[in-house]
Structure formats: C-alpha cells, structure tokens
C-alpha positions as a printed Julia matrix, in Angstrom:
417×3 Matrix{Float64}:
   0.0    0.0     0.0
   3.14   2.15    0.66
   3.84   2.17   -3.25
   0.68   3.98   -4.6
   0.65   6.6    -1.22
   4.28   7.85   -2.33
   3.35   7.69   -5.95
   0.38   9.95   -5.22
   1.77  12.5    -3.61
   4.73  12.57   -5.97
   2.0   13.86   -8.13
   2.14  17.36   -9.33
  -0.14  20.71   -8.35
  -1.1   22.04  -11.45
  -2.86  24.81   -9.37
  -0.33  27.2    -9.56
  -0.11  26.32  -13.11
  -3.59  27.15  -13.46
  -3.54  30.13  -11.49
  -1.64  31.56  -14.1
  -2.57  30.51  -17.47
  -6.67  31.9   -16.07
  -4.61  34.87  -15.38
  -3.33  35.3   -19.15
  -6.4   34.37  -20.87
  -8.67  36.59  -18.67
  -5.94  39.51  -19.7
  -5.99  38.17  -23.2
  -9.86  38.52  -23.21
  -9.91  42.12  -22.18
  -6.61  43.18  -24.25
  -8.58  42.22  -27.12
 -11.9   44.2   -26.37
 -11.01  47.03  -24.8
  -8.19  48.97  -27.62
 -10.32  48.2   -30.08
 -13.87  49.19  -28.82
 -14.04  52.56  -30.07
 -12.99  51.84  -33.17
 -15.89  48.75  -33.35
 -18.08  51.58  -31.95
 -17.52  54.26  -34.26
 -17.06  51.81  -38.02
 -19.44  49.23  -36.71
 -22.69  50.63  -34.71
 -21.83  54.05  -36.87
 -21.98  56.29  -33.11
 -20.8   59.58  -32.8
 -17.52  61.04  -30.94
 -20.0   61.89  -28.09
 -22.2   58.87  -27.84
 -18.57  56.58  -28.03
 -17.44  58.67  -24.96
 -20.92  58.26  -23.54
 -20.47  54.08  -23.81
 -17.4   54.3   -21.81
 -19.04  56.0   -18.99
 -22.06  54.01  -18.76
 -19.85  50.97  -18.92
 -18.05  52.23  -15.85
 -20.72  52.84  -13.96
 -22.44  49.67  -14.57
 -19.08  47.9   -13.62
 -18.89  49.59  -10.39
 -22.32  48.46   -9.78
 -21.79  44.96  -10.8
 -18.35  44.85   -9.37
 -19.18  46.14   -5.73
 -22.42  43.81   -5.28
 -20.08  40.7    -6.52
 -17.38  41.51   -4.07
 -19.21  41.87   -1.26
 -21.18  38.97   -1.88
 -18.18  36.45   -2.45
 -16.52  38.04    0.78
 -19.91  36.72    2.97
 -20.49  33.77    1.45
 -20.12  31.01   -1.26
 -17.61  29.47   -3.42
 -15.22  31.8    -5.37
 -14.27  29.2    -7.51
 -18.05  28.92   -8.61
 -18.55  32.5    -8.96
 -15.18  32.98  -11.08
 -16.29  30.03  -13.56
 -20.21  31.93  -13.97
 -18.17  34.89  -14.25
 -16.57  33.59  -17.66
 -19.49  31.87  -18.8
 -21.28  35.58  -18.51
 -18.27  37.26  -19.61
 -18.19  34.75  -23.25
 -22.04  35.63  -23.89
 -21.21  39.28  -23.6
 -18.44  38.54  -26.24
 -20.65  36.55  -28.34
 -23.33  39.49  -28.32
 -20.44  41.96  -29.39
 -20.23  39.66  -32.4
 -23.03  39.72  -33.75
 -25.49  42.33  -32.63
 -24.64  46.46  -33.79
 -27.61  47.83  -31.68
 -25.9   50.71  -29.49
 -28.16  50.76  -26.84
 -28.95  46.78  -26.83
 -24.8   46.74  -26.43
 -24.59  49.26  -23.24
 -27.31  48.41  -21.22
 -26.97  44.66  -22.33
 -23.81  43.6   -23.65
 -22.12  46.0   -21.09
 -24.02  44.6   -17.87
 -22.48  40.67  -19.25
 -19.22  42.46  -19.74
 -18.89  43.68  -16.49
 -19.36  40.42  -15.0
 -16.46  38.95  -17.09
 -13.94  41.45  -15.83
 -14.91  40.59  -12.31
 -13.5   36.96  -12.97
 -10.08  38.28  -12.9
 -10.25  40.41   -9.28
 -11.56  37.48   -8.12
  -8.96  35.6    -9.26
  -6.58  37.12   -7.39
  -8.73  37.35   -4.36
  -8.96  33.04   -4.65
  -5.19  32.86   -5.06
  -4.58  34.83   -2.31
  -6.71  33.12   -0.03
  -5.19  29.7    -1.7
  -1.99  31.02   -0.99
  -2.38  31.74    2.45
  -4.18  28.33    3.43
  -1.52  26.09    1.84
   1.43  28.65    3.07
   3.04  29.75   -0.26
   4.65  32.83   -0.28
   1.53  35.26   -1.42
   3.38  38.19   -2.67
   5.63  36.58   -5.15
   2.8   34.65   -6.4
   0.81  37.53   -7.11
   3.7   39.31   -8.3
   3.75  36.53  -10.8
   0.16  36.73  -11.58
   0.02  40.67  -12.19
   3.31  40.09  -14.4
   0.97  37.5   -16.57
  -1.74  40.24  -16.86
   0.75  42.69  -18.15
   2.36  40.0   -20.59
  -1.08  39.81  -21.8
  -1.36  43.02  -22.56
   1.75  43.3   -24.63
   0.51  40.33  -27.1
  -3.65  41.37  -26.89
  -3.8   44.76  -28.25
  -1.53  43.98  -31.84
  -3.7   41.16  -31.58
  -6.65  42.34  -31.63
  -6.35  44.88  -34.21
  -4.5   42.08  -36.47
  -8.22  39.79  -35.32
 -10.54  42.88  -36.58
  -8.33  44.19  -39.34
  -7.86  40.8   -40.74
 -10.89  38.53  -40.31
 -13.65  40.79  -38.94
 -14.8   42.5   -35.2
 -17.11  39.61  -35.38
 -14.45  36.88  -35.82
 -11.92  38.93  -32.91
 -15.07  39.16  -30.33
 -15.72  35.01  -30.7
 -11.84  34.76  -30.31
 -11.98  36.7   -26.93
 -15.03  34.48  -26.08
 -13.12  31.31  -26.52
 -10.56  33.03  -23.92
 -13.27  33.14  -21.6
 -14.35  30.02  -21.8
 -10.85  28.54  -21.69
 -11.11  30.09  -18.5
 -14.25  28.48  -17.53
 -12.88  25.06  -18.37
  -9.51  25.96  -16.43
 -11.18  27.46  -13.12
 -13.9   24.49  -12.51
 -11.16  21.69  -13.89
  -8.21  22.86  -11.66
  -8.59  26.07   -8.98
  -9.18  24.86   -5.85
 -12.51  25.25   -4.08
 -12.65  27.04   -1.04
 -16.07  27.91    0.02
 -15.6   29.2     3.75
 -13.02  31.69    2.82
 -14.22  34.68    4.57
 -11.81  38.24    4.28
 -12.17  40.92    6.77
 -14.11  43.85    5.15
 -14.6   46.46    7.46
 -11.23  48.36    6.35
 -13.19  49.16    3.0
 -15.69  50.81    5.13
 -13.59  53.25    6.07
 -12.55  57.03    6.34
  -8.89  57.72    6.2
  -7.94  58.04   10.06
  -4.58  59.91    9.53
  -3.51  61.78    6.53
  -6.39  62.82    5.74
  -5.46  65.78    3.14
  -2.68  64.29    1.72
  -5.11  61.01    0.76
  -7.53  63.55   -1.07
  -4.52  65.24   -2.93
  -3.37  61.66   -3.79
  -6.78  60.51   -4.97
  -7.35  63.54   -6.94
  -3.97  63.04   -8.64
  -4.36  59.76   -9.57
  -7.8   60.18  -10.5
  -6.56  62.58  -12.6
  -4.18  60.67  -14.0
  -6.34  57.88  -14.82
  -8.43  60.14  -16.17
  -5.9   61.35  -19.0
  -4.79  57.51  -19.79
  -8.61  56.95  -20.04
  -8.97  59.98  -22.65
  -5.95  58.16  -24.55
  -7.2   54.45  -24.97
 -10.76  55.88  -26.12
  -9.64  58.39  -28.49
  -6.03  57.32  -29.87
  -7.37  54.43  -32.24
  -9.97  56.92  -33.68
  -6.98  59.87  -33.92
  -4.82  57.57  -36.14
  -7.45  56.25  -38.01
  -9.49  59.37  -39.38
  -7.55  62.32  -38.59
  -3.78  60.67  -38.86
  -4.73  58.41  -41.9
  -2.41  56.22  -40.61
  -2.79  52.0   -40.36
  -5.11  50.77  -37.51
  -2.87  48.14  -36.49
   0.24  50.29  -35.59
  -2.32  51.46  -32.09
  -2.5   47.86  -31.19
   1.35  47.81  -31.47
   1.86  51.02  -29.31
  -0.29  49.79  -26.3
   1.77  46.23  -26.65
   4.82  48.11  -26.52
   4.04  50.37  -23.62
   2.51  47.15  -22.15
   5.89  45.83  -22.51
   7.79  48.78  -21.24
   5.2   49.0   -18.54
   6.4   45.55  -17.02
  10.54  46.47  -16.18
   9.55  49.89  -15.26
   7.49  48.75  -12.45
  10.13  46.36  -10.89
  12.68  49.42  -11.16
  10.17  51.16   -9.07
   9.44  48.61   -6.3
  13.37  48.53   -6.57
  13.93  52.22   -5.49
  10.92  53.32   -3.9
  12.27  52.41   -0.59
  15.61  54.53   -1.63
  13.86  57.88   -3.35
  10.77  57.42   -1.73
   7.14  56.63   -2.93
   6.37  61.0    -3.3
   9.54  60.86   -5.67
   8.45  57.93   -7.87
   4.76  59.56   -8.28
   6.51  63.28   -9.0
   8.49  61.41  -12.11
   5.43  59.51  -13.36
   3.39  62.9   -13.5
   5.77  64.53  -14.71
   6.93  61.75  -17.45
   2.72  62.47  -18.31
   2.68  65.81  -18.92
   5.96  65.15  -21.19
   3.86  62.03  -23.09
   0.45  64.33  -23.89
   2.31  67.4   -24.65
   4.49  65.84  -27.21
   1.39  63.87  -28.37
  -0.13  67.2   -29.51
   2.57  67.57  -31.68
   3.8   64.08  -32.7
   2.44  62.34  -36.35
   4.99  59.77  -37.1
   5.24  55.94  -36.25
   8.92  56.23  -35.27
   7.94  59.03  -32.97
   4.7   57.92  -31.94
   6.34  54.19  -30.56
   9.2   56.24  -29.26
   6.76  57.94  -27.16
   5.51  55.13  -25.8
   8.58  54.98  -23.39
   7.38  57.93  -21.2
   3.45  56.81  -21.1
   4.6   53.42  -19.92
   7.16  55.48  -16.91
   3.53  57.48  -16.5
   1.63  54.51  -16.06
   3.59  52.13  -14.78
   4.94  54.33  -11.51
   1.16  54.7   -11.21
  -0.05  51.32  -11.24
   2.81  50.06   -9.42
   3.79  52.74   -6.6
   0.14  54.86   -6.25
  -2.0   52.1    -4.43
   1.27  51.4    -2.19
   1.36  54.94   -1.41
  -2.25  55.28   -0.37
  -1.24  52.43    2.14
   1.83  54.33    3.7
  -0.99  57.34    4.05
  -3.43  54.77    5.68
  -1.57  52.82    8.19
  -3.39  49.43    9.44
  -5.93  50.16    6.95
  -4.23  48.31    3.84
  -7.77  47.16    2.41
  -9.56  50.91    2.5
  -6.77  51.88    0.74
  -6.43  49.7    -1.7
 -10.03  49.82   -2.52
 -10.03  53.73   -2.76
  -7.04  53.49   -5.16
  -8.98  51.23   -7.32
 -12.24  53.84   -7.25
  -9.75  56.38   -8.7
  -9.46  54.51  -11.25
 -12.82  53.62  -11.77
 -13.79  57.48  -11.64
 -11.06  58.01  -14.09
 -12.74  56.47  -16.35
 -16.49  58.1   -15.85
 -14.74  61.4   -16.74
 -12.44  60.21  -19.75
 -15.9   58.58  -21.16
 -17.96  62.09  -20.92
 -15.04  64.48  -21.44
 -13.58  62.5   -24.62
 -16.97  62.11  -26.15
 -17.65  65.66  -25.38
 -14.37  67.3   -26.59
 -14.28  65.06  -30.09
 -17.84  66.24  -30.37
 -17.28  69.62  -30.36
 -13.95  69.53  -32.03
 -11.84  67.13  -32.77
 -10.02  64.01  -31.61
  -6.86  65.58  -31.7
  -8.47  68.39  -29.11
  -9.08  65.46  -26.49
  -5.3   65.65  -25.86
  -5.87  69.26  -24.8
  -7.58  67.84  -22.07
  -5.79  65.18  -20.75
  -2.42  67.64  -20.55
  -4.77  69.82  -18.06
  -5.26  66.23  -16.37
  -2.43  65.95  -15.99
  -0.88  69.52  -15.03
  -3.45  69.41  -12.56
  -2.3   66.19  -11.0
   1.6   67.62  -10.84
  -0.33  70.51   -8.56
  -1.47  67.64   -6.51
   1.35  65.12   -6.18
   3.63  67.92   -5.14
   1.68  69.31   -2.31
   1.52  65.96   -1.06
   3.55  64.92    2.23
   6.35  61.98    2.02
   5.47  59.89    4.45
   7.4   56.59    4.97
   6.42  54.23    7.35
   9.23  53.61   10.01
   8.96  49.07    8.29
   8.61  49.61    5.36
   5.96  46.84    4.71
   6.88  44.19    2.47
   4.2   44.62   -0.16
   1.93  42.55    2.25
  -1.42  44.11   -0.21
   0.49  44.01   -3.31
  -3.15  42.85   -4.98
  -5.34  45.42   -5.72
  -8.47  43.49   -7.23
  -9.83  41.38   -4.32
 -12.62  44.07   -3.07
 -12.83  45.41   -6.72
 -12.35  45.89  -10.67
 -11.8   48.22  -12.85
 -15.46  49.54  -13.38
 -15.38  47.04  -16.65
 -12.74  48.17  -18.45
  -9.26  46.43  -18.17
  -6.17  48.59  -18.1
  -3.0   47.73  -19.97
C-alpha cells in the first residue's frame, strides 16, 4: 500500500499552473476588447464622438455596480471558484453578443451589464489565489507578483492582436476569439482552482474614512484620478486619432499599447526597486511629470517612429502609477491596507467616468486631436497635486503585504494595460 501513497503524492499541483494561465487568458480577453472598442463603436454601430465617450461611462458605472455587489457577496459567502467560472461563462455571452449584434443601446445596457461580469472573474482571481496562498502557506506576494506580471504580458501580445483579429478577419471573428478566452477560463477554473467555500476576508477596512492623513489622501486621490483620467482619454480616443484624422494603419495602435505594455512591465520592478531609496512621493513626481511630457508631445507628434518612441514615457507614467500609487495610499493609511487599496482602485474607476464624458464631449465639439488638450490639463493638474503631497514613509517599510489590488474590486469594466 506504501507504493501507490508515495506515488500519489509525488503527483504534481497544477494549481499554480492554473492560477496563471486563467490569469493570461482573462488579460488576453480584455486586451482584445477594450483597444479596439471605439474603433468597433464608431465603423461598426456608426456612433458619434459623443455617444462613443458616452459608452465608456455608462460601462463604468455599470461595472462599479456589478463589481461592488459581486465583491461583497463572495466576501460573505459562497464558493469563489463557482462564482469565477459563472463569471466567464457571462463574460463569453457578452463577447458573443459583441459579435453579432450592432444595436448601441442593446450593447450598453446589455452587452455592457455581461461584460462587467467577465472582468470581475479576474479580481476574483486574485482574491482566490490569495486566499489559496495563504491556506496552503506559499509565499503570497511573489505569487501575485507573478500573476500581475501575466496580466501585463497579456497586454503586450492582446492589443496587436486584436487589431491584427478585426483588421484581418472581422470585429465579429476577434469578439468570438476573446469568447473562446473566456471560456478557456471556464474550463480551467472548474477543472483545476481549488474550491474554497468558507473563505471569509475581513471587510470592514473598506468601510472606512482615512484616520490619519487625511489631506494628503484627497490630494493623492485627486492626482491619480486625474491621471487615470488622461490615460482613459488616450485608450478611447487614440485608435480613432490615427485612423481618421492621422490616416495612418489601424494596427500600428495595437502595437503602441503592446509596446508600452511591454515597457510598462521592467519599469514597475525598477520602481518597487527604489521606492524604498527615493521614496514613494519621488516615484509619483516622475510619473506625473513623465505624463505631462507624453500628452504634450502627443499634440505635436504624427509619425510611427515618434509615436512608438513615445511610448517609453506613457509606460514610466503609467507604470509608476499602477505600481507605486496604491502602495502609497497604504503608507498614508496605516493598518488600513484594504480601504486603501479599494479607494485606489475607485480612482481609477472614476477616471474612467470622466475620460468617457469628457472624450466624447471634446471630439464632439472639435476634434479628436483636441481630447489631448484635455488630458495635458489632467495631468498639469495632477503635478499641482502630487507635489503638495507629504512623504510619508512608514518607520517598516511593509513588504508589499497588499500588493493585490483586485480582491474588493475591478476596474469599473474596463481592463487597463
């Protein structure tokens, strides 16, 4: 009997395995939707600059909806696992309505609502490998380090992708593609992620004000909001820019986000590296600063050479942000890591209410190439912010203990590279 015992448990976990190819293909599914949707939007369902801008909005607002009732549901009670794998069924229907419908407002209220339940799948992801992680006593921080880096990698191949998908073979035949991706992940979460039904996180942190810091926490939100707000602006406009005011080929924007995707990925380990060195203030001062450089030159900036050279200070702008920004909410927030995580995500999320109705507004009224306008005054105004803010570093420096952001929340619906 001792023979089949040790040749059981010489077996190996393919959870971690799993873990991270649903982490991919969940990245995959929204790198393919989300660079392309206002181009689908504006050639396909023939809306206007305004009522494109207006789609974003609404789809952020439903996704903070559907994202907040989810998470505090799966918190309370129930199986992740289960609500992950109905989150990619849902999230594959949405695709396959993409496909094949062109209604506008049978795709917002409809196709938007199935959507948003897709991109939940991958917070809760996370939120199931951290609680995975912590039960079985693998080291949760470099595992979701891991994870997040699979997400990014994701968003390096998805966006050339995508436009290669729709340029070549259709929207219809790139929207089934990202369906398959979700169902992939359907197959993946109920074949191999582990079920954990009791797993209960402590919520009440969410619930809360800031009890220190409090000005320096608004001046941080505001900046990053603002921030978000002008890389919002960018993925909803840029493809239509290129396209009808640039004349130049729709696949080269799919190849810019992939390459700041890339860029994104070294520049945020280079920032963990040194943050504890320069300081988390520092880090924040460069990315706003490496913005205002990107949107400014963008005004002025009509080549490819120059336009994928450019792409080297929007992925130092974003990158810093993703990376360092939710970590420095935390330092302002001391022993409440999970209300500030969550209120760094709902800058994002409110980021992209205003890109939706400003972009849509702006193009409107004047052109896409006016939208940058905008997002420079985004981000001016976030400089103002980020340099009025105290440096505050905590006397242990925590070691990333809430490096994952996407347990209590998404990103309103709308995955960001």
């Amino acid at each position: 009997m001792s023979a089949p015992i040790a040749t059981a448990r010489r077996l190996p976990d393919f959870t971690p395995a799993a873990f991270l190819l649903v982490a991919f293909l969940t990245g995959i599914a929204g790198a393919l939707q989300t660079p392309t949707l206002s181009l689908f939007l504006s050639t396909e369902v023939q809306a206007r600059p305004f009522m494109v801008g207006l789609f974003y909005t609404g789809s952020a607002v439903i996704g903070i909806l559907v994202s907040q009732m989810l998470a505090g549901r799966s918190d309370k009670r129930g199986d992740r696992r289960n609500l992950i794998f109905v989150c990619c069924l849902l999230g594959a229907l949405a695709c396959v309505l993409f496909a094949y419908n062109r209604n506008y407002l049978i795709l917002l209220f409809v196709g938007v609502l199935l959507s948003s339940f897709g991109s939940t799948a991958n917070p809760q992801m996370f939120a199931l490998a951290r609680e995975h992680s912590e039960k079985t006593g693998r080291e949760a921080v470099m595992f979701t380090s891991i994870l997040r880096a699979q997400v990014s990698l994701a968003w390096v191949v998805g966006p050339p992708l995508a436009f290669a998908l729709a340029l070549g073979f259709g929207f219809t035949f790139m929207y089934m593609a990202a369906g398959l991706a979700f169902v992939l992940c359907g197959l993946l979460v109920r074949t191999f992620l582990p079920s954990m039904p009791k797993a209960e996180l402590k919520t009440t942190d969410t619930l809360q004000a800031p009890q220190r810091n409090r000005r320096d926490t608004l001046l941080l939100f505001a900046a990053c909001t603002l921030m978000w707000t002008a890389n919002g602006m960018y993925l909803i406009t840029m493809p239509l820019y290129m396209v009808h005011e640039l004349a130049l080929p729709e696949k080269l924007v799919g190849v810019m986000m992939g390459t700041a995707a890339g860029l994104e990925i070294p520049i945020m380990l280079v920032a963990g590296y040194y943050a504890r060195r320069f300081g988390k203030r520092f880090l924040m001062r460069i990315a706003a600063a490496a913005g205002v450089l990107f949107y400014l030159c963008l005004l002025f900036t009509t080549g490819t050479v120059a336009l994928l050279a450019l792409q080297l200070l929007n992925a130092v702008f974003i990158g810093i942000l993703a990376g360092i920004g939710m970590l420095y909410f935390q330092d302002l927030m001391p022993k409440q890591a999970g209300a500030a995580t969550t209120l760094f995500t709902n800058s994002t999320r409110v980021g992209w209410i205003i890109a939706g109705s400003c972009a849509g507004v702006v193009a409107e009224m004047w052109s896409y190439h006016a939208v940058f306008y905008s997002a420079v005054a985004m981000v001016i105004g976030a400089v103002y912010c980020v340099w009025r803010i105290r440096d505050v570093r905590p006397a242990a420096d925590a070691p990333l203990a809430e490096l994952q952001p996407l347990d209590k929340a998404d990103n309103g619906g709308l995955p960001l590279p």
